[in-house]
Structures are given as C-alpha cells and as structure tokens.
C-alpha cells in the first residue's frame, strides 16, 4: 500500500541521517587508490552490486531487503578488469564478488575441491593440500587472473549493508572519482531500496510480536541519481539499471529515468530474462541510426538462453557483451568534444 | 506499529499457503537418510539456522528478513557431529554452513590461500594448485573432519529461503524424525520471522515507488512450536532460542515460551552478548538444584569474552559448551522412564 509521501531531498537526507562510523577512513583509502589510477592513466569504473537493507530497529533484528545475489555486478567487474579498467567494487557484505563468485559454498564448495596428500618435502610432516586434478583446469584460469589483478592493484573493494551506508559511500566515492572527469564510469548495478525508515522513527529494541499484526510505514529514499549527475560527478559516464517484473513497464520506466536524471544510459532488465536479455536505453543524440524523430534509442542485447545455464555447461555470460558495448560507448564519450 | 491481529492457526496456515514445489522429493531423501540413522542406532539432531525471508511481492524483488548469518547453527552442527550425532542441517540458502564457515569469501578468501606450482608429474603440463604452507595446518584440521563426515554420511543439508519454505520443511522433517522418539533432538536456532504476508495479500509485481511512502501490513506467523510439541514430534528433546536486545525481557520471555509451548528448554541470548553468554531456561522438574519453590530453573553458560574474538585469535566457541551441556541433558532425557 502506498500512502502520502514525505519528501526527503538528497540534502535533507544527508543533513538528518548519520554517516557510517568508518566513512572517513574508507574514503582516505579510496582517494589514495584513485591517485594511483590517475598517475597510471587508467580508466576507472565504480561498480555497485548487491541489495541494500533497511533496518527496522536501531538494535537491528529485522530489516527490509532487496533481492540480489550480486551476480550482475560481480560478473561485470571481471569483464571490466579484463577490458583494462581499474574497478572500485562497492558491494553488499557477503554478496558475490569477482572471481570468488565461481565458488559459492553451496554450488561448488571449495572444501570438495581439495585433497590431502603426504608431502615428503614438508619439514614438520604436515601433509600437502592440493586441488584435485579434475578441478584444476577451470580453477587455474580464475586463479591466474585473480592473482594478476591482486598484483596490479586494479581492484578496490568497499562494502555496505544498509541503504544508509550505500548512500553515504556512493556520494563520497563519486565525489572522489570526479577528478577523473570523463574517464570515470559509474555502473550502478546495486539493487537499492526505494524506501527507508529514518533513524528518528526506528524503535530502539526488537519489535515484539504476540501483540497483533505488524504495520510498517516507510519514507521514500531521495532520488539521488539527479544529485549525482548534477553535483557529485563531472562528465562521468553514468549507467543505471532498471529492474522490473512487468515487461510492459521496462521501456517507459527507463525513459522516465533518463528524462528525470539526465544521465547517459539506462540498462533495463526483466527479472526473469535478465541472464540473456537486457535493453540499453539512451537519449537520441542524433548519433544513432534512427529516423531522427525518436527522443530515445533502444538497443537490445541478447544471447542464446541455452548458453546461460549455470554450472560447467555455462559458456557465455551476457555481462561480457554488456561490458563490451559499454566500453565502446565510453570510448566514444571520452573522445567527444565537451 | 502493531495493529489488531489476524489469527492464523497452524492448521489454517497450511490449509491456505502453498507448499514449496520440491517438498515431496526433499522429504523422500530425508526419509531414506533417517532410515540409515535408525539402522545405525544414531541419535539425530535437527539444527535449523539462519534467517527467513518474507517476500512482499509474488515476483519477489523486496522482502523482510531477520538478521542472522547462521553462526550459531553452523558452529553447533560441527560440535553435534563431533559428539557423535547425525545432523540434519536445515539452513537459509547462502547462510554459513558447518566447516566452510571458517572460510567466508570476505574474511578468509580461499583464493588467497592457494598457490600455483609447476607439476612435473602432470600428464598435460597443468600446474598444481596447492594451499600455501602457512595456511595448511589450520585448514588440515577442518578438512580432515569434513572429509570424515562426508564419508560417514552423517550430515544432511536442507535449504530454505522464505518463512513459508521454513514452516513446510520444519513440519515435514519433524514428522519424519518422530520415528526416532527420544533419540531425536530439535535445535531451533533459525531466526524465524514472527510476521508474514499471506500470498493472497501480495502484489503480483514489484511495488512501484515514486507514488508515496510504503506501508506494509503483515499478519502473525502462527505459533507452530505448540503444534510441533503436540502433533509433529513424539518425545523428542526440543530446544528453542529466544533472542532479545533488551536484557530485561530475556528471562520473562523464555519462561513465557516454556509455559505456552510445553517443550524442554529455551536458550535465551542477548544480541550483543550471544557469543559469550547464554542462559538455559527449563521447567523445574525437581531434578535440578533449587530451593524447590521455583517453577523454572535458569542456568547461565558463560565463557571469557576475550576468547571469542574472531580470526586466528579465537580459541573458544561458546557453542562447544552449549552442545556439551545439551548432549548431557539429552542423555538424561533418553534414560528417563516415560
């Protein structure tokens, strides 16, 4: 049920809600890392990933959450790294991460990949623990890239839990990244709550049951993408995502987002088709092949659904094509005169 | 905010809400596994672990959740296995699991534990991948026990996501386990929602924002522990958990639960002290050391908080003492005449 809105602007949000305690330290680390990327001449993409929580109590026991394992973000981050980008991976705690995503505790438990062998060279007789021969080849690919990325220092990880953590981090990281101007991309794949409970309205302790039904009333999260475009970033290439379950709403909502926020591109995806089909919606700047009358351009990216079955069968990830196309567009964006 | 209750009994709940699609197959597997444990003369404990979700939409994008990483359940399951119990580990998808819990992707990423070495014996020249020497000793302990448990088949894992999945699974598994009579223990460590949204009240598609605030009204989950004691189990030893953030409520609520449900023991824990202090609350059956007048007996289990710091410093887990004490009480329970 939707009731009358309370209007939080981005400004009033940050003026009334508390910042996460360690924000200053985190941002200091981000700043130093960005300086290195600037010195190296790297392009940088901020990838946000996973869902945000909305705690219902100050001593949090219950919270509202958004469905997202973090597949889109974690997978895309790998392809951005492969394309030569430095990546700030800002993700929900315990959501999937680049590289380790291939080995979840449930689908491919790593303890099952290991075997214990006597080791004649071990000084104290401790046996050697090795990856079983049949698991070697696939892991070797992942591990080799992972180690190269670790050595190059091109992946920087930040975590959030609540929507409040997310908003404060996004603002601070965007402001830091703005020094890169056009060479910065913002790939906002996190599933961010549209609603929140201001700390002023939270109950201190666990909400007690047994007294009746639960009724929760939440305020709207401010539309910070507008502020991000206008104030936090400078000339960055901003990619937002629109997830819907009703296919009829996908294009209209993506267009409305571009209209409202004035950024570069919305990637629309349907919950049930997102692994093999997305749509790029952009303002029609005249550079695309259309009849010239349309205000927006839609470009569908599709792969054969049969290629996306999980497990060892999986031979293609749509994020490869999404990132490939975005890198091309970003290159054009960087090359365009102001 | 709490409003007037809608009363769902356990009976009306199961009559109106749908069972998870694969329940029948899962229970067939449980039944076969239980037969093996009966044949082997094993005691069996059902450990539930992790939080349950309450989806707000049929095509779920948003859900209410209960805070729980699954530490209590996953850790306890290891100690029950060590004590010779066969364990049904029924946990929230992606929550912590026994053994692999020591290696989360965030705190101890397994890719960082591996090194690539040339392997002269490899037929196709594929390098060997091994655990680095400094990580060997600790992993060896975990891995050795894990492999022994895998070989003995004494750990059976089931997963749930929603509170509805949980309730259907709990009912079915409890009914299957009742053949073990007193040799079954039920260790209900999952953080189960007190509220839910009946499917009849859910919106089909993603709740749209931009139209105002969100107001959610939820019904109470039926108090199924009463039905579990009276109808689903027979003579089993039932352990429930009471988590509070207000220390004043811990004992009164634990006693109220025993009064209402008539089971064997409530383990009370405060959110901020749960790693080093819990309280066992039981009906006073006269067998315990009291002045004889009290209706309930409280036994505190405490360890030095300094021993519980996470990471390599951690040298004691309170679950070791909890399980140790429960195993003793369960032994007494089994020995008691009907």
XYZ file of C-alpha atoms in Angstrom:
676
model
C 0.000 0.000 0.000
C 1.310 3.460 -0.858
C 0.499 6.445 1.319
C 1.234 10.170 1.091
C 4.927 10.890 0.502
C 7.301 12.548 2.925
C 9.755 14.488 0.823
C 13.383 13.930 1.673
C 15.700 15.760 -0.721
C 19.261 14.466 -1.039
C 20.283 17.497 1.011
C 17.812 16.942 3.847
C 18.635 13.215 3.826
C 22.335 13.753 4.489
C 21.557 16.553 6.965
C 19.366 14.317 9.139
C 20.763 10.743 8.792
C 24.087 9.684 10.340
C 27.115 8.687 8.284
C 28.621 5.214 8.815
C 31.305 5.403 11.548
C 34.314 4.438 9.391
C 33.453 6.523 6.320
C 36.360 8.946 6.686
C 38.992 6.184 6.795
C 37.461 4.339 3.883
C 37.428 7.438 1.731
C 41.030 8.213 2.577
C 41.933 4.761 1.214
C 39.785 5.349 -1.887
C 41.487 8.694 -2.502
C 44.978 7.200 -2.379
C 43.964 4.394 -4.715
C 42.400 6.848 -7.193
C 45.594 8.911 -7.228
C 47.480 5.804 -8.356
C 44.996 5.171 -11.152
C 45.233 8.785 -12.302
C 49.029 8.513 -12.324
C 48.803 5.296 -14.361
C 46.371 6.878 -16.820
C 43.735 4.221 -16.117
C 40.055 4.492 -16.749
C 38.099 3.705 -13.577
C 34.650 2.208 -13.222
C 32.676 2.236 -9.987
C 30.593 -0.965 -9.910
C 27.881 -1.110 -7.242
C 26.434 -4.535 -6.538
C 24.004 -6.432 -4.323
C 20.961 -5.319 -2.354
C 20.671 -2.770 0.437
C 18.929 -3.344 3.761
C 16.526 -1.096 5.619
C 16.788 -1.870 9.355
C 13.521 -1.642 11.265
C 15.154 -1.343 14.686
C 18.199 0.559 15.976
C 19.396 -2.692 17.571
C 18.711 -4.412 14.301
C 16.981 -7.776 14.274
C 14.629 -7.231 11.334
C 15.198 -5.459 8.072
C 13.728 -4.974 4.634
C 15.990 -6.183 1.823
C 16.161 -6.147 -1.960
C 16.625 -9.381 -3.834
C 20.116 -9.513 -5.360
C 22.849 -12.106 -5.042
C 25.200 -9.677 -6.773
C 25.708 -11.729 -9.922
C 25.407 -8.826 -12.358
C 27.877 -6.625 -10.519
C 30.457 -9.301 -9.686
C 30.445 -10.716 -13.220
C 30.622 -7.292 -14.857
C 33.544 -6.280 -12.625
C 35.559 -9.214 -14.006
C 34.899 -8.149 -17.591
C 35.773 -4.510 -16.835
C 39.089 -5.658 -15.354
C 39.685 -7.775 -18.451
C 38.987 -4.691 -20.593
C 41.754 -2.829 -18.758
C 39.647 -0.758 -16.396
C 40.534 -0.223 -12.752
C 37.471 -1.170 -10.708
C 36.015 0.071 -7.441
C 33.736 -2.793 -6.440
C 31.258 -1.418 -3.897
C 29.104 -4.293 -2.787
C 26.733 -5.585 -0.156
C 28.586 -7.503 2.532
C 28.550 -11.242 1.664
C 27.145 -10.702 -1.820
C 29.032 -12.297 -4.708
C 32.461 -10.935 -5.571
C 34.530 -11.108 -8.741
C 36.500 -14.391 -9.055
C 35.307 -15.998 -5.810
C 31.753 -15.917 -7.244
C 32.631 -19.078 -9.205
C 32.990 -20.978 -5.945
C 29.955 -20.410 -3.726
C 29.724 -22.530 -0.581
C 26.604 -24.144 -1.964
C 27.085 -24.821 -5.650
C 30.808 -25.532 -5.831
C 32.083 -25.874 -2.258
C 35.812 -25.396 -2.195
C 36.378 -27.999 0.542
C 35.162 -30.567 -2.000
C 37.884 -29.463 -4.414
C 40.751 -30.260 -2.074
C 42.648 -33.440 -1.343
C 45.165 -34.285 1.352
C 48.472 -35.840 0.237
C 51.610 -36.877 2.088
C 54.365 -34.362 1.432
C 57.940 -35.661 1.584
C 59.340 -32.126 1.466
C 57.305 -30.843 4.389
C 59.705 -30.005 7.237
C 57.231 -30.853 10.013
C 55.482 -33.708 8.190
C 52.323 -31.689 7.542
C 50.579 -33.186 4.538
C 50.141 -31.103 1.408
C 46.624 -29.930 0.472
C 46.022 -29.689 -3.268
C 43.200 -29.058 -5.677
C 42.050 -32.331 -7.220
C 43.248 -32.888 -10.823
C 39.725 -32.721 -12.303
C 39.100 -29.288 -10.758
C 42.485 -27.865 -11.694
C 41.992 -26.580 -15.210
C 38.956 -24.395 -14.512
C 40.280 -23.039 -11.223
C 43.638 -22.306 -12.811
C 42.035 -19.827 -15.212
C 40.208 -17.983 -12.438
C 43.145 -18.075 -10.050
C 45.657 -16.830 -12.619
C 43.549 -13.786 -13.457
C 42.778 -13.195 -9.767
C 46.475 -13.189 -8.872
C 47.311 -10.858 -11.745
C 44.595 -8.446 -10.604
C 45.811 -8.622 -6.994
C 49.363 -7.902 -8.149
C 48.318 -4.947 -10.303
C 46.145 -3.452 -7.558
C 43.410 -2.550 -10.034
C 40.527 -3.914 -7.935
C 39.424 -1.922 -4.889
C 36.647 -3.346 -2.730
C 34.209 -1.498 -0.470
C 31.251 -2.967 1.400
C 27.885 -1.671 2.549
C 24.952 -3.249 4.365
C 22.191 -0.672 4.828
C 20.755 1.744 2.290
C 22.185 4.480 4.522
C 25.723 3.045 4.221
C 25.199 2.836 0.469
C 24.058 6.434 0.041
C 26.906 7.922 2.087
C 29.508 5.756 0.334
C 28.112 6.481 -3.122
C 28.240 10.220 -2.526
C 31.777 10.181 -1.151
C 33.198 7.799 -3.779
C 31.521 9.688 -6.642
C 32.971 12.958 -5.419
C 36.450 11.405 -5.230
C 36.116 9.854 -8.683
C 35.074 13.143 -10.259
C 38.775 14.078 -10.649
C 38.876 11.540 -13.483
C 36.231 13.527 -15.364
C 35.193 11.604 -18.498
C 37.483 8.677 -17.750
C 35.240 7.641 -14.860
C 32.297 5.321 -15.413
C 29.574 4.678 -12.834
C 27.900 1.289 -13.233
C 25.086 1.287 -10.703
C 24.014 -2.359 -10.585
C 23.156 -2.484 -6.860
C 19.501 -3.107 -6.014
C 18.854 -0.066 -3.864
C 15.784 0.263 -1.700
C 13.290 2.927 -2.773
C 12.113 3.227 0.824
C 13.768 3.693 4.193
C 12.967 4.236 7.835
C 14.540 7.465 9.150
C 16.520 6.738 12.326
C 14.213 9.173 14.118
C 11.299 6.759 13.525
C 13.048 3.481 14.428
C 12.214 1.610 17.603
C 15.230 1.016 19.810
C 14.637 -2.665 20.536
C 13.356 -5.695 18.691
C 9.723 -5.200 17.700
C 7.724 -7.540 19.929
C 5.320 -9.986 18.373
C 2.297 -11.528 20.004
C 0.508 -8.242 20.303
C -1.007 -8.110 16.849
C -0.073 -7.596 13.236
C 2.910 -5.584 12.095
C 2.413 -2.362 10.220
C 5.489 -0.638 8.816
C 5.394 2.801 7.277
C 8.438 3.873 5.296
C 9.606 7.097 3.697
C 10.918 7.434 0.165
C 14.656 7.363 -0.429
C 15.539 10.623 -2.212
C 16.221 10.317 -5.933
C 19.946 10.781 -5.513
C 20.791 9.996 -9.150
C 19.773 13.560 -10.052
C 22.127 14.973 -7.427
C 24.835 12.556 -8.518
C 24.618 13.810 -12.114
C 24.378 17.497 -11.167
C 26.669 17.765 -8.161
C 28.783 14.723 -7.277
C 30.282 13.814 -10.652
C 31.774 15.796 -13.502
C 31.351 14.491 -17.063
C 31.389 10.868 -15.874
C 29.627 8.177 -17.922
C 26.699 7.101 -15.754
C 24.944 3.765 -16.261
C 21.879 2.964 -14.158
C 19.796 -0.203 -14.072
C 16.052 -0.619 -14.134
C 14.762 -3.989 -12.909
C 11.103 -4.796 -13.454
C 8.911 -7.871 -13.259
C 6.219 -6.439 -15.535
C 7.685 -6.310 -19.089
C 5.252 -3.535 -20.059
C 6.931 -1.131 -17.649
C 10.532 -1.709 -18.708
C 10.958 0.821 -21.537
C 8.636 3.526 -20.147
C 10.394 3.464 -16.781
C 13.867 3.507 -18.338
C 12.906 6.526 -20.459
C 11.381 8.271 -17.457
C 14.636 7.773 -15.533
C 16.698 9.370 -18.334
C 14.211 12.231 -18.559
C 14.305 12.824 -14.814
C 18.012 12.399 -14.075
C 19.709 13.425 -17.310
C 22.390 10.729 -17.280
C 23.833 8.690 -20.159
C 22.206 5.268 -20.205
C 19.672 3.036 -18.504
C 20.014 -0.725 -18.802
C 16.567 -2.244 -18.471
C 16.161 -5.849 -17.385
C 13.240 -8.109 -16.639
C 13.686 -10.221 -13.500
C 13.099 -13.496 -15.343
C 15.029 -12.712 -18.552
C 17.978 -10.766 -17.139
C 20.539 -13.525 -17.748
C 20.025 -13.490 -21.515
C 18.352 -10.202 -22.434
C 18.754 -6.554 -21.496
C 17.922 -3.310 -23.247
C 20.147 -0.219 -23.475
C 18.023 2.931 -23.428
C 19.774 6.205 -24.275
C 18.749 9.727 -25.249
C 18.768 10.132 -29.027
C 21.634 12.498 -29.607
C 21.449 12.008 -33.365
C 24.493 9.803 -33.442
C 22.456 6.608 -33.619
C 20.673 5.014 -36.537
C 17.043 6.075 -36.173
C 14.557 8.049 -38.193
C 15.644 11.072 -36.213
C 12.230 11.687 -34.720
C 12.538 9.448 -31.654
C 13.617 11.023 -28.393
C 15.162 7.786 -27.105
C 17.008 4.891 -28.666
C 16.607 1.291 -27.534
C 19.277 -1.303 -28.272
C 18.584 -4.888 -27.220
C 21.458 -7.102 -26.129
C 20.555 -10.786 -26.293
C 22.349 -14.091 -26.060
C 21.020 -17.607 -26.550
C 19.331 -18.600 -23.255
C 20.678 -22.138 -23.721
C 24.202 -20.781 -23.209
C 23.393 -19.362 -19.785
C 22.569 -22.486 -17.821
C 24.631 -22.433 -14.664
C 27.427 -24.836 -13.796
C 30.028 -26.315 -16.059
C 27.653 -26.012 -19.016
C 27.733 -22.234 -18.872
C 29.729 -20.994 -21.809
C 28.578 -17.405 -22.167
C 27.688 -14.608 -19.771
C 25.648 -11.666 -21.043
C 27.793 -9.314 -18.944
C 30.612 -9.927 -21.419
C 28.513 -8.313 -24.163
C 27.134 -5.597 -21.878
C 30.614 -4.524 -20.811
C 31.991 -4.801 -24.344
C 29.293 -2.448 -25.639
C 29.689 -0.023 -22.729
C 33.453 0.167 -23.201
C 32.886 1.154 -26.846
C 30.371 3.793 -25.851
C 32.609 5.086 -23.090
C 35.477 5.384 -25.572
C 33.238 7.459 -27.837
C 32.150 9.540 -24.821
C 35.754 10.251 -23.852
C 36.597 11.203 -27.426
C 33.642 13.544 -27.833
C 34.311 17.252 -27.542
C 32.719 18.863 -24.482
C 3.490 -0.214 14.870
C 1.309 -3.137 15.940
C -2.309 -3.397 14.811
C -5.151 -5.828 15.510
C -4.133 -9.444 14.945
C -5.397 -11.765 12.260
C -5.404 -15.227 13.756
C -3.774 -17.895 11.650
C -3.632 -21.236 13.425
C -1.014 -23.740 12.281
C -3.878 -25.621 10.637
C -5.313 -22.647 8.748
C -1.791 -21.594 7.764
C -1.010 -24.872 5.990
C -4.533 -25.009 4.530
C -4.195 -21.621 2.831
C -0.481 -21.197 1.972
C 1.230 -23.200 -0.789
C 3.954 -25.759 -0.124
C 7.350 -25.268 -1.819
C 7.351 -27.081 -5.199
C 10.081 -29.631 -4.423
C 8.972 -30.536 -0.890
C 7.932 -34.099 -1.738
C 11.300 -35.021 -3.267
C 13.246 -33.439 -0.435
C 11.280 -35.341 2.161
C 11.770 -38.610 0.309
C 15.546 -38.022 0.593
C 15.202 -37.128 4.278
C 13.214 -40.298 4.932
C 15.836 -42.546 3.345
C 18.613 -40.842 5.281
C 16.720 -41.179 8.572
C 16.225 -44.907 7.941
C 20.002 -45.266 7.717
C 20.479 -43.433 11.012
C 17.853 -45.587 12.693
C 19.606 -48.707 11.381
C 22.941 -47.411 12.698
C 21.434 -46.606 16.092
C 22.426 -42.945 15.822
C 20.949 -40.062 17.683
C 19.796 -37.362 15.285
C 19.603 -33.614 15.807
C 17.727 -31.260 13.526
C 19.619 -27.953 13.508
C 17.795 -25.005 11.946
C 19.925 -21.998 11.099
C 19.856 -18.552 9.505
C 17.053 -16.070 8.925
C 13.822 -16.450 6.985
C 12.524 -14.010 4.399
C 9.034 -12.625 3.946
C 8.561 -11.717 0.277
C 6.439 -8.624 -0.347
C 5.698 -9.480 -3.979
C 4.823 -12.733 -5.784
C 7.562 -11.915 -8.308
C 9.851 -11.163 -5.430
C 12.068 -8.101 -5.532
C 11.645 -6.935 -1.929
C 11.443 -8.926 1.251
C 11.594 -8.603 5.003
C 14.456 -10.546 6.582
C 15.742 -11.491 10.017
C 19.317 -10.753 10.930
C 21.306 -13.984 11.153
C 24.496 -15.028 9.426
C 23.922 -18.546 10.706
C 26.909 -18.674 13.036
C 25.105 -20.299 15.956
C 23.597 -23.078 13.865
C 26.638 -23.830 11.700
C 29.003 -23.885 14.670
C 26.680 -26.011 16.798
C 26.239 -28.505 13.963
C 30.010 -29.135 13.966
C 30.017 -29.839 17.702
C 26.996 -32.145 17.435
C 28.806 -34.118 14.724
C 31.870 -34.269 16.950
C 29.669 -35.600 19.770
C 28.551 -38.462 17.514
C 25.158 -37.134 16.453
C 23.864 -37.399 12.924
C 22.790 -33.892 11.880
C 20.068 -32.543 9.623
C 21.295 -29.043 8.898
C 18.286 -27.053 7.669
C 19.534 -23.601 6.804
C 18.834 -20.424 4.933
C 20.329 -20.541 1.449
C 23.802 -18.913 1.498
C 23.929 -18.685 5.299
C 27.002 -20.152 6.999
C 27.479 -23.904 6.907
C 29.493 -26.256 9.094
C 33.193 -26.446 8.062
C 33.016 -23.981 5.171
C 32.006 -21.285 7.694
C 35.704 -20.928 8.559
C 36.398 -19.659 5.054
C 33.984 -16.881 4.126
C 34.685 -15.055 0.884
C 35.277 -11.881 2.840
C 37.261 -12.715 5.958
C 39.399 -15.595 4.730
C 39.013 -15.787 0.955
C 40.058 -19.188 -0.254
C 41.602 -17.882 -3.487
C 44.167 -16.133 -1.272
C 45.103 -19.474 0.284
C 46.152 -21.072 -2.986
C 49.378 -21.014 -4.933
C 50.218 -22.237 -8.412
C 53.246 -24.537 -8.790
C 54.777 -26.322 -11.741
C 53.966 -30.035 -11.552
C 56.458 -32.425 -13.135
C 54.041 -35.330 -12.779
C 51.154 -33.636 -14.535
C 50.450 -35.523 -17.790
C 49.248 -32.438 -19.702
C 51.585 -29.945 -18.033
C 48.804 -28.351 -15.971
C 50.397 -26.740 -12.926
C 49.468 -27.984 -9.480
C 47.373 -25.722 -7.214
C 48.151 -26.074 -3.515
C 47.286 -24.462 -0.235
C 50.143 -22.228 0.902
C 52.284 -23.719 3.710
C 51.226 -21.095 6.297
C 47.530 -21.893 5.773
C 47.959 -25.663 5.801
C 47.834 -26.580 9.467
C 44.521 -24.890 10.280
C 42.807 -25.983 7.068
C 44.050 -29.528 7.561
C 42.072 -29.836 10.794
C 38.847 -28.596 9.237
C 39.314 -30.564 6.027
C 40.094 -33.838 7.802
C 36.917 -33.668 9.886
C 34.897 -32.524 6.864
C 36.063 -35.489 4.797
C 35.330 -37.923 7.625
C 31.800 -36.516 7.961
C 31.269 -36.704 4.183
C 32.428 -40.318 4.193
C 30.185 -41.292 7.110
C 27.140 -39.576 5.608
C 26.088 -38.181 8.984
C 25.436 -34.629 7.762
C 22.293 -33.998 5.726
C 21.691 -30.489 4.398
C 18.395 -28.815 3.501
C 17.857 -25.202 2.485
C 15.030 -22.698 2.832
C 14.636 -19.074 1.828
C 11.187 -17.834 2.853
C 9.380 -18.283 6.152
C 6.859 -20.334 4.174
C 9.589 -22.734 2.954
C 10.799 -22.973 6.549
C 7.403 -23.803 8.048
C 6.584 -26.516 5.496
C 10.043 -28.071 5.791
C 10.013 -27.950 9.590
C 6.658 -29.708 9.737
C 7.647 -32.422 7.282
C 11.112 -33.060 8.737
C 9.773 -33.119 12.315
C 7.152 -35.661 11.344
C 9.796 -37.853 9.690
C 12.131 -37.555 12.681
C 9.415 -38.561 15.126
C 10.206 -42.252 14.411
C 13.369 -41.724 16.495
C 11.235 -40.804 19.509
C 13.502 -39.668 22.358
C 16.667 -40.074 20.319
C 15.711 -37.047 18.216
C 16.721 -33.552 19.254
C 15.350 -30.377 17.678
C 17.716 -27.430 17.926
C 15.771 -24.484 16.555
C 18.433 -21.815 16.075
C 16.976 -20.246 12.916
C 15.798 -16.644 13.242
C 12.220 -17.088 12.091
C 10.008 -14.162 11.207
C 7.098 -13.522 13.562
C 5.176 -11.905 10.715
C 4.316 -12.837 7.156
C 2.335 -11.653 4.189
C -0.256 -14.243 3.092
C 0.078 -14.924 -0.637
C -3.496 -13.731 -1.018
C -2.377 -10.226 0.016
C 0.812 -9.985 -2.068
C 1.034 -7.754 -5.106
C 1.976 -9.630 -8.256
C 4.670 -7.243 -9.484
C 7.356 -5.075 -7.972
C 5.835 -2.402 -5.753
C 6.312 0.860 -7.624
C 7.965 3.771 -5.901
C 7.539 7.418 -6.718
C 3.923 7.425 -5.708
C 4.373 7.959 -1.988
C 5.526 6.199 1.137
C 5.365 2.465 1.615
C 3.039 0.986 4.188
C 3.245 -2.743 4.800
C 0.772 -4.606 6.944
C 1.707 -8.141 7.965
C -0.073 -10.995 9.685
C 1.323 -13.009 12.572
C 3.044 -16.297 11.849
C 1.181 -18.980 13.823
C 2.954 -20.193 16.975
C 3.878 -23.506 15.412
C 6.089 -24.629 18.302
C 2.930 -25.627 20.193
C 1.783 -27.774 17.264
C 5.293 -29.168 16.864
C 5.317 -30.324 20.501
C 1.758 -31.686 20.445
C 1.429 -33.146 16.965
C 4.585 -33.322 14.825
C 7.064 -34.865 17.244
C 6.912 -37.697 19.752
C 9.039 -37.445 22.900
C 11.757 -35.506 21.092
C 14.046 -33.150 23.026
C 13.097 -29.673 21.818
C 15.424 -26.695 22.204
C 14.195 -23.264 21.147
C 16.054 -19.957 21.132
C 14.965 -16.557 22.364
C 16.937 -13.612 21.001
C 16.373 -10.207 22.559
C 18.064 -6.834 22.503
C 16.523 -5.681 25.780
C 18.165 -7.738 28.593
C 15.143 -7.177 30.857
C 12.950 -9.257 28.554
C 15.219 -12.298 28.209
C 14.146 -14.453 31.175
C 10.439 -13.460 31.208
C 10.093 -14.221 27.508
C 11.942 -17.537 27.795
C 9.669 -18.605 30.672
C 6.575 -17.498 28.760
C 7.663 -19.642 25.805
C 8.035 -22.754 28.009
C 4.677 -22.025 29.606
C 2.974 -21.607 26.256
C 4.564 -24.426 24.241
C 5.423 -27.022 26.865
C 8.772 -28.046 25.398
C 12.046 -28.905 27.133
C 14.349 -25.902 27.040
C 14.692 -22.318 25.900
C 18.150 -20.878 25.302
C 17.980 -17.132 25.841
C 20.550 -14.851 24.280
C 21.097 -11.137 24.116
C 22.056 -9.843 20.661
C 25.229 -8.181 21.901
C 26.373 -10.873 24.365
C 25.410 -14.015 22.462
C 28.984 -15.033 21.615
C 29.991 -15.391 25.262
C 26.818 -15.726 27.337
C 23.529 -17.604 27.046
C 21.001 -18.796 29.598
C 19.308 -22.221 29.661
C 15.756 -21.903 30.964
C 13.910 -25.131 31.813
C 10.812 -26.144 33.757
C 11.731 -27.136 37.314
C 11.061 -30.842 37.337
C 12.678 -31.235 40.735
C 15.801 -32.821 39.325
C 17.797 -29.599 39.492
C 19.454 -27.897 42.444
C 16.973 -25.240 43.572
C 15.024 -24.451 46.684
C 12.166 -26.396 45.136
C 9.783 -23.495 45.049
C 10.740 -22.043 41.671
C 8.727 -23.030 38.637
C 11.676 -22.552 36.269
C 15.399 -23.075 36.502
C 17.961 -20.774 34.884
C 21.479 -21.970 34.156
C 23.918 -19.460 32.722
C 26.606 -20.627 30.292
C 29.444 -18.137 30.028
C 32.916 -18.056 28.540
C 35.572 -15.363 28.755
C 34.659 -12.754 26.094
C 38.382 -12.313 25.359
C 38.447 -15.864 23.973
C 35.773 -15.115 21.369
C 37.479 -12.504 19.225
C 37.217 -13.663 15.634
C 40.096 -14.706 13.436
C 43.148 -16.707 14.367
C 42.917 -15.442 17.958
C 39.661 -17.288 18.519
C 40.370 -20.225 20.784
C 36.946 -20.995 22.212
C 33.408 -21.056 20.853
C 30.501 -20.977 23.304
C 28.643 -23.488 21.113
C 31.103 -26.130 22.314
C 29.795 -25.683 25.875
C 26.168 -25.319 24.784
C 26.277 -28.577 22.828
C 28.219 -30.362 25.555
C 25.566 -29.437 28.128
C 22.686 -30.323 25.804
C 24.157 -33.720 24.992
C 24.289 -34.491 28.738
C 20.703 -33.379 29.215
C 19.579 -35.320 26.160
C 21.267 -38.440 27.536
C 19.352 -37.987 30.784
C 16.151 -37.415 28.783
C 16.645 -40.633 26.821
C 17.324 -42.551 30.036
C 14.287 -41.250 31.827
C 11.291 -43.565 32.062
C 8.301 -42.396 30.009
